[in-house]
Amino acid sequence: MNSRTCSVLSERRSIRNFKREPISDGVMQELMELCRWAPTARNSQSYYFIVIKKPEIIGALSEIRGPAKPIGNAPIAVAICGDPEKSRRFIQDACIAAYHFMLASWCLGLGTCWIADMDRPEVKEMLGIPKEHYIATVTPLGWPEEVPPPPPRKPGEEFFRTIE
Ligand SMILES: Cc1cc2nc3c(=O)[nH]c(=O)nc-3n(C[C@H](O)[C@H](O)[C@H](O)COP(=O)(O)O)c2cc1C
């Protein structure tokens, strides 16, 4: 196993606090390139990303889920969406693309945090997303202020059941 490459899987953490430093266009281009490679049903590529830099919109998105405000702490928020016209597996495609985005971001030194329950009419209206589309998450994106220690995980044996 190439543990240098695989460490992205074990060392990625959910980041909720970010430095004020902006993210350059060059880094965003690198991220965009990596995000082309998420798997999708029948290679439909039914997912898409909306990159939000406008502070007023970031502030409004941050308010939607109540007092925990990781989105509001970041210079950028990204909505990761699925288009039902491109695939009937658009929900799975969007969720996988979201995790792919989180791992790609981590590879570039950036932090993200999955924020649940953002598939809401008011978010779609704010971002100009058609109502039939699915929003897997809206994640904050930025340079981590710090990387928290890993929350405990169950041992591998508890996740795996083998049928022989
Ligand atoms: C489906 C899903 C929903 C989540 N929702 C939230 C959320 O709404 N707010 C938040 O701060 N973190 C959220 N998280 C992040 C989890 O709390 C985090 O992944 C978990 O505690 C493990 O920590 P780690 O990502 O650093 O390994 C969510 C993660 C997933 C996969």
Short mmCIF file of N, CA, C and O in Angstrom, two decimals, residues 48 82 84 90 119-125 128-135:
data_model
loop_
_atom_site.label_atom_id
_atom_site.label_comp_id
_atom_site.label_asym_id
_atom_site.label_seq_id
_atom_site.Cartn_x
_atom_site.Cartn_y
_atom_site.Cartn_z
N TYR A 48 -22.71 19.00 -10.13
CA TYR A 48 -22.08 20.29 -10.41
C TYR A 48 -21.88 21.05 -9.10
O TYR A 48 -22.46 20.69 -8.07
N GLY A 82 -26.88 17.75 -7.67
CA GLY A 82 -27.13 16.72 -8.69
C GLY A 82 -28.30 17.13 -9.57
O GLY A 82 -29.29 17.69 -9.08
N PRO A 84 -31.25 15.87 -11.99
CA PRO A 84 -32.04 14.68 -12.33
C PRO A 84 -32.22 14.49 -13.84
O PRO A 84 -32.56 13.40 -14.28
N PHE A 90 -28.91 10.75 -9.62
CA PHE A 90 -28.32 12.07 -9.35
C PHE A 90 -28.03 12.31 -7.87
O PHE A 90 -27.10 13.05 -7.54
N ASP A 119 -30.60 20.78 1.49
CA ASP A 119 -31.45 20.59 0.30
C ASP A 119 -32.82 21.22 0.59
O ASP A 119 -33.80 20.52 0.83
N ARG A 120 -32.85 22.52 0.61
CA ARG A 120 -34.03 23.27 1.03
C ARG A 120 -34.44 24.28 -0.03
O ARG A 120 -33.57 24.87 -0.68
N PRO A 121 -35.75 24.54 -0.12
CA PRO A 121 -36.23 25.51 -1.12
C PRO A 121 -35.55 26.88 -0.98
O PRO A 121 -35.21 27.51 -1.97
N GLU A 122 -35.35 27.33 0.27
CA GLU A 122 -34.78 28.68 0.43
C GLU A 122 -33.32 28.74 -0.04
O GLU A 122 -32.87 29.77 -0.55
N VAL A 123 -32.59 27.62 0.10
CA VAL A 123 -31.20 27.59 -0.38
C VAL A 123 -31.20 27.58 -1.91
O VAL A 123 -30.42 28.28 -2.56
N LYS A 124 -32.12 26.79 -2.49
CA LYS A 124 -32.20 26.71 -3.96
C LYS A 124 -32.54 28.08 -4.55
O LYS A 124 -31.96 28.50 -5.55
N GLU A 125 -33.46 28.75 -3.89
CA GLU A 125 -33.84 30.07 -4.39
C GLU A 125 -32.66 31.04 -4.32
O GLU A 125 -32.36 31.76 -5.27
N GLY A 128 -30.12 30.03 -7.06
CA GLY A 128 -30.60 29.84 -8.43
C GLY A 128 -30.53 28.39 -8.89
O GLY A 128 -30.27 28.10 -10.06
N ILE A 129 -30.79 27.47 -7.95
CA ILE A 129 -30.77 26.03 -8.26
C ILE A 129 -32.21 25.58 -8.53
O ILE A 129 -33.09 25.84 -7.70
N PRO A 130 -32.47 24.89 -9.65
CA PRO A 130 -33.84 24.43 -9.91
C PRO A 130 -34.36 23.54 -8.78
O PRO A 130 -33.58 22.78 -8.18
N LYS A 131 -35.68 23.61 -8.54
CA LYS A 131 -36.21 22.94 -7.34
C LYS A 131 -36.12 21.41 -7.41
O LYS A 131 -36.05 20.75 -6.39
N GLU A 132 -36.07 20.83 -8.63
CA GLU A 132 -35.97 19.36 -8.73
C GLU A 132 -34.53 18.87 -8.50
O GLU A 132 -34.30 17.68 -8.36
N HIS A 133 -33.56 19.75 -8.50
CA HIS A 133 -32.17 19.33 -8.29
C HIS A 133 -31.94 18.99 -6.82
O HIS A 133 -32.73 19.40 -5.95
N TYR A 134 -30.87 18.27 -6.55
CA TYR A 134 -30.57 17.85 -5.18
C TYR A 134 -29.29 18.54 -4.69
O TYR A 134 -28.29 18.57 -5.41
N ILE A 135 -29.35 19.07 -3.48
CA ILE A 135 -28.14 19.67 -2.89
C ILE A 135 -27.61 18.68 -1.85
O ILE A 135 -28.22 18.50 -0.78
#
